[in-house]
Coordinates of C-alpha atoms and ligand atoms in Angstrom, one line a residue:
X58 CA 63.6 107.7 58.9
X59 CA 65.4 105.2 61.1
X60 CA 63.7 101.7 59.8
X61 CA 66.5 99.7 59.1
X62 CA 68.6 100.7 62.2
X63 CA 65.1 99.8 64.6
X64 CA 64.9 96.7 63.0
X65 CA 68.0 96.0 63.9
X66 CA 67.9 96.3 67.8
X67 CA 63.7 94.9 68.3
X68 CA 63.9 93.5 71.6
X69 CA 64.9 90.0 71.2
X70 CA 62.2 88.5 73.9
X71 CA 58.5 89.0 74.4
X72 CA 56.9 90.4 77.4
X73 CA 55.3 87.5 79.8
X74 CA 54.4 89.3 83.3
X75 CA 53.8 93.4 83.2
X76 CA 54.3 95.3 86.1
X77 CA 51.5 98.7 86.0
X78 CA 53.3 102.4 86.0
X79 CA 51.6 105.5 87.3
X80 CA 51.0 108.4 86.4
X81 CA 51.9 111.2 88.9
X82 CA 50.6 114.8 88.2
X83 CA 52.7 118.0 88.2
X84 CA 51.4 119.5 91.4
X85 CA 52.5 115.8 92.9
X86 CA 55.8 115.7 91.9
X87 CA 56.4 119.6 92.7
X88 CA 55.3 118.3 97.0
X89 CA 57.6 114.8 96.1
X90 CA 60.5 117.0 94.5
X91 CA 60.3 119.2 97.9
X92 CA 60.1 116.6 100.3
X93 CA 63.2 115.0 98.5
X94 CA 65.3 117.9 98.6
X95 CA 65.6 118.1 94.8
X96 CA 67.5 114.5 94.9
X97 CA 65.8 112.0 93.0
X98 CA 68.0 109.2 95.2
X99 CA 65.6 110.4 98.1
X100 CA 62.5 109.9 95.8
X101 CA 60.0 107.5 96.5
X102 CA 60.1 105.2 93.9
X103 CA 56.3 105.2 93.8
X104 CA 56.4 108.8 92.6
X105 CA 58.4 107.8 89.7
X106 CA 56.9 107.5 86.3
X107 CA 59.9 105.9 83.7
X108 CA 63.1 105.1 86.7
X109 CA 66.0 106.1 84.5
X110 CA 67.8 106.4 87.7
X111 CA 69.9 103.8 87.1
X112 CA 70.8 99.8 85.5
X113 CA 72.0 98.8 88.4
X114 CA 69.4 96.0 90.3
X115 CA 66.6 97.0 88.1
X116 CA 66.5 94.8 85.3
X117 CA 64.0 92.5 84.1
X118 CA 64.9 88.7 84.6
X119 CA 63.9 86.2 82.0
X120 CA 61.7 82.9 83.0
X121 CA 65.0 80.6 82.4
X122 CA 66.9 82.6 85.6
X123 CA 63.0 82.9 87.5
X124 CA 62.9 78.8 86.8
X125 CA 66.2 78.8 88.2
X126 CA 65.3 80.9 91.9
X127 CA 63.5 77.6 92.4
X128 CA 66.4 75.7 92.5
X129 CA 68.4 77.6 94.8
X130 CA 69.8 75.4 97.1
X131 CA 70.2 77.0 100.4
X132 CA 72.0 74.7 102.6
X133 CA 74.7 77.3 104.3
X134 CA 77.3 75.6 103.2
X135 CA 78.7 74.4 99.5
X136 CA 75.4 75.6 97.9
X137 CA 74.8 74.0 94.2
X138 CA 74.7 77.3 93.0
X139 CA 77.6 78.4 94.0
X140 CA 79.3 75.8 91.6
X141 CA 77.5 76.6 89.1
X142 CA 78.2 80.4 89.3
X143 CA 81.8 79.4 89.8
X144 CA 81.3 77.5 86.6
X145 CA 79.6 80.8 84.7
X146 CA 82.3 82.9 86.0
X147 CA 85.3 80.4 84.9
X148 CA 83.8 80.0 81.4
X149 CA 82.9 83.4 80.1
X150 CA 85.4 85.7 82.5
X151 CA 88.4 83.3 82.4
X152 CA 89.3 84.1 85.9
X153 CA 90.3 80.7 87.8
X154 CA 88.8 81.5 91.4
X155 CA 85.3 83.3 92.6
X156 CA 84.3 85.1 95.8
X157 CA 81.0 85.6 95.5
X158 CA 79.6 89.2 97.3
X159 CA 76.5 90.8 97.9
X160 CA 77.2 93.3 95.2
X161 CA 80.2 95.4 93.6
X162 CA 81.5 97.2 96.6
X163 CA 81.7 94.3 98.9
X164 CA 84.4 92.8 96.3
X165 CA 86.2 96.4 96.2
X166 CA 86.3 96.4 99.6
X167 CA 87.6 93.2 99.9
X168 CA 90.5 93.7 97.0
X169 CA 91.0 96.9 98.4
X170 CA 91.8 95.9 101.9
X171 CA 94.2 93.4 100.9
X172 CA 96.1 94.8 98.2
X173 CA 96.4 98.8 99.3
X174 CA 99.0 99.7 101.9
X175 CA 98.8 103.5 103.6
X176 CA 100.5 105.7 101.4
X177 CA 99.9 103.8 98.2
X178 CA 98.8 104.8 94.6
X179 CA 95.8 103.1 92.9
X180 CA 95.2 104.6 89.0
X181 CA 92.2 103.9 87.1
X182 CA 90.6 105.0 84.1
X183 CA 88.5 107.8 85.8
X184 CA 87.0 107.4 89.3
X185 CA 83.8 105.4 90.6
X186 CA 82.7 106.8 93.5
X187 CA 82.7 103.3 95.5
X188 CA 85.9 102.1 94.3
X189 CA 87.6 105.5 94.8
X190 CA 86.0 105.3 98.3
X191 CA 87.3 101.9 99.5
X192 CA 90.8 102.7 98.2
X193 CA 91.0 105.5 100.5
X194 CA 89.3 103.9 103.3
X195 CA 92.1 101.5 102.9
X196 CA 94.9 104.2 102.7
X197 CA 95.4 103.9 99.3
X198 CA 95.2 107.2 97.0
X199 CA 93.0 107.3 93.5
X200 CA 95.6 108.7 90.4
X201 CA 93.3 109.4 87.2
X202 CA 94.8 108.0 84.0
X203 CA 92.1 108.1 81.5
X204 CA 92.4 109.8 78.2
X205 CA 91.7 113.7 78.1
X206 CA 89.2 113.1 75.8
X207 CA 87.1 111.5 78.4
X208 CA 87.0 114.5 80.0
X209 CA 85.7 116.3 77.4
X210 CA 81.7 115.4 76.8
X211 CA 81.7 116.9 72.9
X212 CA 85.2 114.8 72.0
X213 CA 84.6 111.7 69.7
X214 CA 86.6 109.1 70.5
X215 CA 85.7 105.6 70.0
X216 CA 87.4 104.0 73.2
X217 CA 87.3 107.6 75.6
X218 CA 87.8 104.9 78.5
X219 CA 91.5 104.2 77.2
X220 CA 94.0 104.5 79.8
X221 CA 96.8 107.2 78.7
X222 CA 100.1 105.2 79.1
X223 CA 102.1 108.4 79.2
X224 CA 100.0 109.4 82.2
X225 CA 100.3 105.8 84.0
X226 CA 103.9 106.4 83.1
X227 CA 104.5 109.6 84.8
X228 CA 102.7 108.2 88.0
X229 CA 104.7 105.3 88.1
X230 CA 108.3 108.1 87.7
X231 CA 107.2 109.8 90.1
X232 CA 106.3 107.4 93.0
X233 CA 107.8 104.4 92.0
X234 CA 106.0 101.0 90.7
X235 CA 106.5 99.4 94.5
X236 CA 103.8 102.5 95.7
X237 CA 101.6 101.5 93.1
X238 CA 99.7 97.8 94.1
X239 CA 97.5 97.6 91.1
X240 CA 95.7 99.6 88.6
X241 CA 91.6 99.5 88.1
X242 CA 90.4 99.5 85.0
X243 CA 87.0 99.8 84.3
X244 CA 84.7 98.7 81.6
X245 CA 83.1 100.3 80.7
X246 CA 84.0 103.8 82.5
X247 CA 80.7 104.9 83.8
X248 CA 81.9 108.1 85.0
X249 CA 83.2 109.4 82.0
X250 CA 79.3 107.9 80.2
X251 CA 79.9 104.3 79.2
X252 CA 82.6 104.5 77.1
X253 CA 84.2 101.6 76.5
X254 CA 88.3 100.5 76.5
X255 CA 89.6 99.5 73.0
X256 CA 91.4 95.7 73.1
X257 CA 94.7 97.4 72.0
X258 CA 94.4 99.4 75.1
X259 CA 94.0 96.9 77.4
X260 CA 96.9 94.4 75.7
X261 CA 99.1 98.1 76.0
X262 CA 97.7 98.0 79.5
X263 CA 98.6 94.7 80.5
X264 CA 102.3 94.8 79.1
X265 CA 103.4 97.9 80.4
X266 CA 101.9 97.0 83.7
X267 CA 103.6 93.3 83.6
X268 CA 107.2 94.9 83.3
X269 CA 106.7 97.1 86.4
X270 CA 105.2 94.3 88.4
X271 CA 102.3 96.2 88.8
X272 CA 98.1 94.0 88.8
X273 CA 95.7 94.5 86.6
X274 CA 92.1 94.6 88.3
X275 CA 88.9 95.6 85.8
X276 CA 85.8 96.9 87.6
X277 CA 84.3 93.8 84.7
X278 CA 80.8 95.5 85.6
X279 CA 79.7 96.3 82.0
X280 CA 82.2 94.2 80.2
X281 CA 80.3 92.6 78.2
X282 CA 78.7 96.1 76.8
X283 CA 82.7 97.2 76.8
X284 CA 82.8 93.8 74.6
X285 CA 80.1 94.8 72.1
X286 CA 81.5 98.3 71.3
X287 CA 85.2 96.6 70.7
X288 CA 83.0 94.4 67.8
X289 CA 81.3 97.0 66.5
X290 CA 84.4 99.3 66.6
X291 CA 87.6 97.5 66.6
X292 CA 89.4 96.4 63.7
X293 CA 89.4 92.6 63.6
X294 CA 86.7 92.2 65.9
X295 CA 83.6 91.8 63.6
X296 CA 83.0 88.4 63.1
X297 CA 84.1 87.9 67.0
X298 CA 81.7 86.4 69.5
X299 CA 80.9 88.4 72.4
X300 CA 81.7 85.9 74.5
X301 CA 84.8 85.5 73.2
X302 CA 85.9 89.1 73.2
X303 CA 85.1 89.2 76.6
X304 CA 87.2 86.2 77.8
X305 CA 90.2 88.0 76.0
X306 CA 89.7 90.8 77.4
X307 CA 89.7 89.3 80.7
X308 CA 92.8 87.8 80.2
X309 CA 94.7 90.4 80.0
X310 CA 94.0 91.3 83.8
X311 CA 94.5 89.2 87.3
X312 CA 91.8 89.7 88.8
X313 CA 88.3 91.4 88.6
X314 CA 85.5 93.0 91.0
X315 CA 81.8 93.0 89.6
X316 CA 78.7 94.3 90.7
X317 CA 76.2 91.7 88.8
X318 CA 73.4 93.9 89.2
X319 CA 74.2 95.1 85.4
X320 CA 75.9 93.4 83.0
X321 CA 74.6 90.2 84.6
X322 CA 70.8 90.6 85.2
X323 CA 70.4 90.2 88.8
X324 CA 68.7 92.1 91.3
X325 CA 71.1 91.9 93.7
X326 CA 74.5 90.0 93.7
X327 CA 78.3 90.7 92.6
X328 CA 82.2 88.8 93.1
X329 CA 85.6 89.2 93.4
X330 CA 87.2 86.4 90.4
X331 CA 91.0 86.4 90.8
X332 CA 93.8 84.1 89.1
X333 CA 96.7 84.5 92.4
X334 CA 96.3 81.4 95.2
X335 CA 97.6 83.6 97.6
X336 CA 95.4 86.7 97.1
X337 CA 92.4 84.4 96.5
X338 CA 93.2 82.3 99.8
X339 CA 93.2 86.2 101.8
X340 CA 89.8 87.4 99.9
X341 CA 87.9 84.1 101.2
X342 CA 89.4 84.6 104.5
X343 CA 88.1 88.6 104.6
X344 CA 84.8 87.2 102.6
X345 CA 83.9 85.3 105.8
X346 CA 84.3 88.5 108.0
X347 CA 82.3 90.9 106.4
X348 CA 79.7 89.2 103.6
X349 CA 79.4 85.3 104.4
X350 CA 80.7 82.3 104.0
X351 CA 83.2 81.9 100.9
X352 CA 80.7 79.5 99.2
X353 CA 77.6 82.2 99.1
X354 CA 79.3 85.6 100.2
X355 CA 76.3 87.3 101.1
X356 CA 73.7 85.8 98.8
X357 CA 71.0 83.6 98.7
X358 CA 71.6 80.0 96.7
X359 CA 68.7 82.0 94.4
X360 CA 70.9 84.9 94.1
X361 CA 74.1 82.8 92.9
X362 CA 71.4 80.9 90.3
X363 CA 70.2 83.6 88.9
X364 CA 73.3 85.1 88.2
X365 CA 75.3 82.4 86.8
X366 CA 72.3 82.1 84.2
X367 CA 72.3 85.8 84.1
X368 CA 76.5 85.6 82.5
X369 CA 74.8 82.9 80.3
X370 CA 72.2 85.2 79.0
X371 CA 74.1 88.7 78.9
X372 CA 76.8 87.7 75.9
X373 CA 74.0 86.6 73.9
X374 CA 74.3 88.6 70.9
X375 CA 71.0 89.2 69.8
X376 CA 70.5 90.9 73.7
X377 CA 73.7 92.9 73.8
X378 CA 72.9 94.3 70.7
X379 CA 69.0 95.4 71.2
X380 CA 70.3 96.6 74.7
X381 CA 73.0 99.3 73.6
X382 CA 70.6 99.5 70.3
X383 CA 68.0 100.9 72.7
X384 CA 70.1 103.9 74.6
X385 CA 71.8 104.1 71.2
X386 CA 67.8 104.7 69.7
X387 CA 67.4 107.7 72.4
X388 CA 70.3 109.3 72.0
X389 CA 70.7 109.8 67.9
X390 CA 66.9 111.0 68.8
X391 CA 68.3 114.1 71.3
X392 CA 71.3 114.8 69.2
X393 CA 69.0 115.8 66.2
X394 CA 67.1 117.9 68.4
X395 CA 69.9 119.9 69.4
X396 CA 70.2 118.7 73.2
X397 CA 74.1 118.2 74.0
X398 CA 74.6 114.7 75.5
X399 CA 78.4 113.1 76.2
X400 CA 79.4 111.3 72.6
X401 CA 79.6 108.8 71.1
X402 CA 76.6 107.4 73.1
X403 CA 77.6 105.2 75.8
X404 CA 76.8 101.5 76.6
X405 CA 74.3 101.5 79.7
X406 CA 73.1 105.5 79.4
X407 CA 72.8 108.9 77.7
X408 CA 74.5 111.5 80.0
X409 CA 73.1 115.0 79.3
X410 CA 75.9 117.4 79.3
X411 CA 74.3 120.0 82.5
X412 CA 77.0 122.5 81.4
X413 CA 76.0 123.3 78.5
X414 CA 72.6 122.7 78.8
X415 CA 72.2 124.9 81.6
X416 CA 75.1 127.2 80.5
X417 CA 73.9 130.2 83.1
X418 CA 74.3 128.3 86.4
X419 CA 78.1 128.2 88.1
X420 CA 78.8 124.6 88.6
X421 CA 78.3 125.4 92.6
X422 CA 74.7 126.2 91.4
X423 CA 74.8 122.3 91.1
X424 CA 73.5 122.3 87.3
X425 CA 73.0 118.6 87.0
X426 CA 71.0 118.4 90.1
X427 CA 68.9 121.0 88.7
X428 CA 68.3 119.2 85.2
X429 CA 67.8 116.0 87.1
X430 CA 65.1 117.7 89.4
X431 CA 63.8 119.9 86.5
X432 CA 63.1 116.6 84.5
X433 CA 61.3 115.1 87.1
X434 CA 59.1 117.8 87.6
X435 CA 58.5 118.2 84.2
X436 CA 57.6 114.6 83.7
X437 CA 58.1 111.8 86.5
X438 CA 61.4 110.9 84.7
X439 CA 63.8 110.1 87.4
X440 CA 67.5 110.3 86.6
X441 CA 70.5 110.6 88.6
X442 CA 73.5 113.1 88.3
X443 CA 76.7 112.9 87.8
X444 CA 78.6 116.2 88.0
X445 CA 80.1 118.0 91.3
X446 CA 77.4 116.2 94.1
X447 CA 78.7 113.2 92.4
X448 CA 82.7 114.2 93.3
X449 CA 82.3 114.7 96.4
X450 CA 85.2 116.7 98.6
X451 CA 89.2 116.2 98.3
X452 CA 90.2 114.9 101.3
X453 CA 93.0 116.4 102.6
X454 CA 92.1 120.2 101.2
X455 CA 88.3 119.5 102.1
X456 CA 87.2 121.4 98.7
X457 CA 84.8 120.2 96.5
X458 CA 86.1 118.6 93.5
X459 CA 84.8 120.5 90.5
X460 CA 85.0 118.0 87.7
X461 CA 85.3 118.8 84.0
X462 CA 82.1 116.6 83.7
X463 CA 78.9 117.7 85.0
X464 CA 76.3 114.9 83.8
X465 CA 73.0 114.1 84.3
X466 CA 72.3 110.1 83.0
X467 CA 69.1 109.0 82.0
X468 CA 70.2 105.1 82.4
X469 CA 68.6 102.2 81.0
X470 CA 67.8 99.0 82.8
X471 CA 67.9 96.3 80.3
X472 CA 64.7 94.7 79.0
X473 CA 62.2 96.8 81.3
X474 CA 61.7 99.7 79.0
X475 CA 59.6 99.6 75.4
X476 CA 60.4 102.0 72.6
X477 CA 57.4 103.9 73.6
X478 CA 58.7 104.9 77.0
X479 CA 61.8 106.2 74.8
X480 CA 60.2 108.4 72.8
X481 CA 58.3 110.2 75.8
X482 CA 61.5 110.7 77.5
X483 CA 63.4 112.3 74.6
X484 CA 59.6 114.5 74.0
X485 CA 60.5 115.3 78.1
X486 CA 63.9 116.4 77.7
X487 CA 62.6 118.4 75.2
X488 CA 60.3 120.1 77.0
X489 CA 62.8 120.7 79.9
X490 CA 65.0 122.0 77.1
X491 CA 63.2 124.4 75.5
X492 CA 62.6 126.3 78.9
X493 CA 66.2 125.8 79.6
X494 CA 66.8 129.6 80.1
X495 CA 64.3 130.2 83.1
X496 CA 65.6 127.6 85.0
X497 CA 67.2 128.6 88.5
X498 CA 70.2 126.3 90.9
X499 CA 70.4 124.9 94.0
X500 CA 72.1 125.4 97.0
X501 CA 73.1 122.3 99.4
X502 CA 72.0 122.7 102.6
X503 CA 72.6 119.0 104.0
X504 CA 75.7 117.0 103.2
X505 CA 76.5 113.8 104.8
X506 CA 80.0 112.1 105.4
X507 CA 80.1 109.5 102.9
X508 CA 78.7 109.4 99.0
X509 CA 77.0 112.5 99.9
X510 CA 74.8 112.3 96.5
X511 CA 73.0 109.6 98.0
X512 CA 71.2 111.9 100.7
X513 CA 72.5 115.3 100.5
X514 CA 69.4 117.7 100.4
X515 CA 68.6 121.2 98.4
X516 CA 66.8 123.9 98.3
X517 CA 66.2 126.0 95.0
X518 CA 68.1 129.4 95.5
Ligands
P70_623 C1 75.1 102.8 89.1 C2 75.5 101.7 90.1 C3 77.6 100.7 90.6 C4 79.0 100.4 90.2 C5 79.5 100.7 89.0 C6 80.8 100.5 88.7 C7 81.4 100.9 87.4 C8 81.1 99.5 90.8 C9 79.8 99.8 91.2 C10 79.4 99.4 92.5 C11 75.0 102.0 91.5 C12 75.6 103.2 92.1 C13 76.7 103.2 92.9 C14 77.2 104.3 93.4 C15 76.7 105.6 93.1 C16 75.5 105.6 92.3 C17 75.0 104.4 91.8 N1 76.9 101.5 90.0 N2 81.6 99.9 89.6 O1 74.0 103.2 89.2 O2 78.5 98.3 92.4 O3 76.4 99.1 93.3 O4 76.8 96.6 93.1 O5 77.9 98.0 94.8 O6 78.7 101.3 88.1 O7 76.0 103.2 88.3 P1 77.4 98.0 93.5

């Protein structure tokens, strides 16, 4: 019996407004699943029972950042709340200058354009599907530098996100550190399941990178649930605040993109935080273009309010710790019933590992759509994959990409979910998995352009 270890993560709030579920019935999600094309980004969320689709926008505010919606101050220009956010940003990240954008990709895009020259090189620690995107809409060409063992979804590691210096290394013999503008690092790596970067890494990281002249940009998006696993993992880190891990681990970059619709418990919202004038002065002029003005990039005086109290709120230990104490409950759940997830458990989800869980399907069968479809069917459980749809094409060959990791995430938002709804979505994955063997693929039969798993269609083969 767990006791101790649920005592240990109880939700550190108590529930104030409720918003009702419902209940959908088999024969309704088998019509729902069809008219989606098997992809549960094409769902309508009113056909969803639990939405493990993703963290990303959907978690649950507290009254202290509702309070503060009412003092957004939208005057166009110089908004309070931008200051304050500035403030937030300054004290927890460490960075000395804020953009603010209307989510993640609108700071990669901005960093992206500025920094990345045609016929660059841009490594990172495992792709993200936007920020590999807007390097090569900018010319720029994604070099992946993560650990093998990230690759691997049975390999315990405790810091799979590491970069491999020997890897950067070889990149930067081959092409030369002037190709090479900066390097992302992300932290957590969501790709490769929420595995965090160990401090040593990124101090390794920061020096090698500062004798070859080359930035240091973080996608900071879950850095504070990178900070909690350096505490709970990293020698010398115990006794460590959050907060202060995080601003050390910050400083060991120059500049950061964020999507605040995770780590910082907004809806919608994200920056660019840099510490170069120069780069800084070229993001507010760019910000202008294609977000907003510089002092509310896209966002509502609201928006910026609710995020800079969101920062205060996510580095709170007792929340950091019931939130990765939640997907941590789940997944030491699945693993003693036999069901192979990515390990050790990541910060923000568990990531079922489709090839082995669906061992008879090639991975052009698209085995991760078919466990995310299978599980919706099965149950109104909506999660997302992460495997080949996810990889989209090469561009130059036109091939898919097959990646070594072929996922399916059942991802947490933070403080929507009760212990309850975790227990009937490992009893669902059970279910799928026990029938595991009968369970037929997919063919695409619509594929657009751009991130293709966000509306590419199916139909079961
Ligand atoms: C998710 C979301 C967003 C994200 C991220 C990291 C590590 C940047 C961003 C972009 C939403 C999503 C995005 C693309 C495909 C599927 C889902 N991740 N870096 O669910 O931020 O969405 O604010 O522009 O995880 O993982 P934003």
């Amino acid at each position: 019996m767990e006791t101790p270890k649920r005592r240990s993560w109880a939700e550190p709030y108590k529930i104030k407004v409720v918003e009702p579920l419902k209940m959908t019935s088999r024969e309704d999600r088998k019509r729902a699943l069809e008219e989606a094309g098997y992809n549960t980004f094409l769902l309508k969320s009113e056909d969803v029972y639990i939405d493990l689709l993703t963290d990303s926008g959907t978690s649950a505010m507290s009254d202290y950042q509702w309070a503060g919606m009412m003092l957004g101050d939208e005057a166009y220009a110089g908004s309070r709340n931008y200051y304050n956010l500035e403030r937030a940003v300054q004290t927890y990240y460490g960075y000395k200058y804020l953009v603010p954008t209307h989510q993640g990709r609108g700071a990669e895009h901005i960093i992206s354009q500025i920094l990345i020259k045609p016929g660059t090189y841009i490594p990172g620690n495992m792709y993200f599907t936007t920020t590999r995107l807007h390097q090569e809409l900018a010319g720029g060409k994604f070099v992946d530098v993560i650990i093998d063992e990230a690759h691997d979804p049975a390999a315990e590691h405790p810091f799979k996100g590491n970069v491999d210096l020997n890897k950067l290394d070889a990149l930067v013999k081959k092409v030369g550190a002037d190709k090479i503008p900066y390097i992302t690092v992300g932290v957590t790596v969501n790709m490769a399941g929420g595995q965090p970067v160990s401090m040593a890494n990124l101090k390794e990281v920061r020096a090698y990178c500062q004798k070859h002249g080359i930035r240091v940009v973080y996608d900071a998006t879950r850095a504070v649930e990178n900070a909690y696993f350096i505490k709970t993992r990293e020698k010398g880190y115990a006794d460590t605040s959050i907060a202060a891990i995080l601003k050390e681990m910050c400083s060991y970059s120059d500049a950061c993109t964020m999507s605040g619709k995770k780590d910082a418990l907004v809806n919608i919202g994200g920056f660019l935080a840099l510490n170069e004038w120069d780069v800084f002065e070229e993001a507010r002029n760019m910000v202008v273009v294609y977000e907003g003005l510089h002092t509310y990039g896209g966002l509502a005086g609201r928006d910026m309010e609710a995020m800079a109290r969101g920062i205060e709120e996510s580095v709170q230990e007792d929340h950091i710790r019931a939130r990765i104490g939640q997907v941590e409950y789940v997944g030491e759940k699945l693993l003693a019933l036999g069901v192979p997830i990515v390990v050790p458990v990541g910060g923000h989800a568990i990531f079922l590992d489709a090839k082995a869980f669906l061992p008879h399907l090639k991975q052009i069968e698209f085995p991760a759509q078919t466990l995310a479809a299978e599980l919706y069917l099965e149950s109104g459980i909506r999660s997302m994959e992460r495997g080949i749809v996810s990889a989209g094409r090469n561009k130059e060959t036109g091939d898919h990409y097959y990646p070594k990791l072929e996922l399916v995430r059942l991802t947490f938002p933070r403080r929507v979910y009760t212990q309850a709804h975790c227990d009937v979505t490992v009893e669902a994955v059970a279910e799928v998995f026990a029938r595991r063997n009968s369970i037929k693929g997919l063919k695409m039969v619509y594929e657009p352009k751009y991130l293709r798993f966000f509306q590419a269609r199916f139909e079961k083969i």
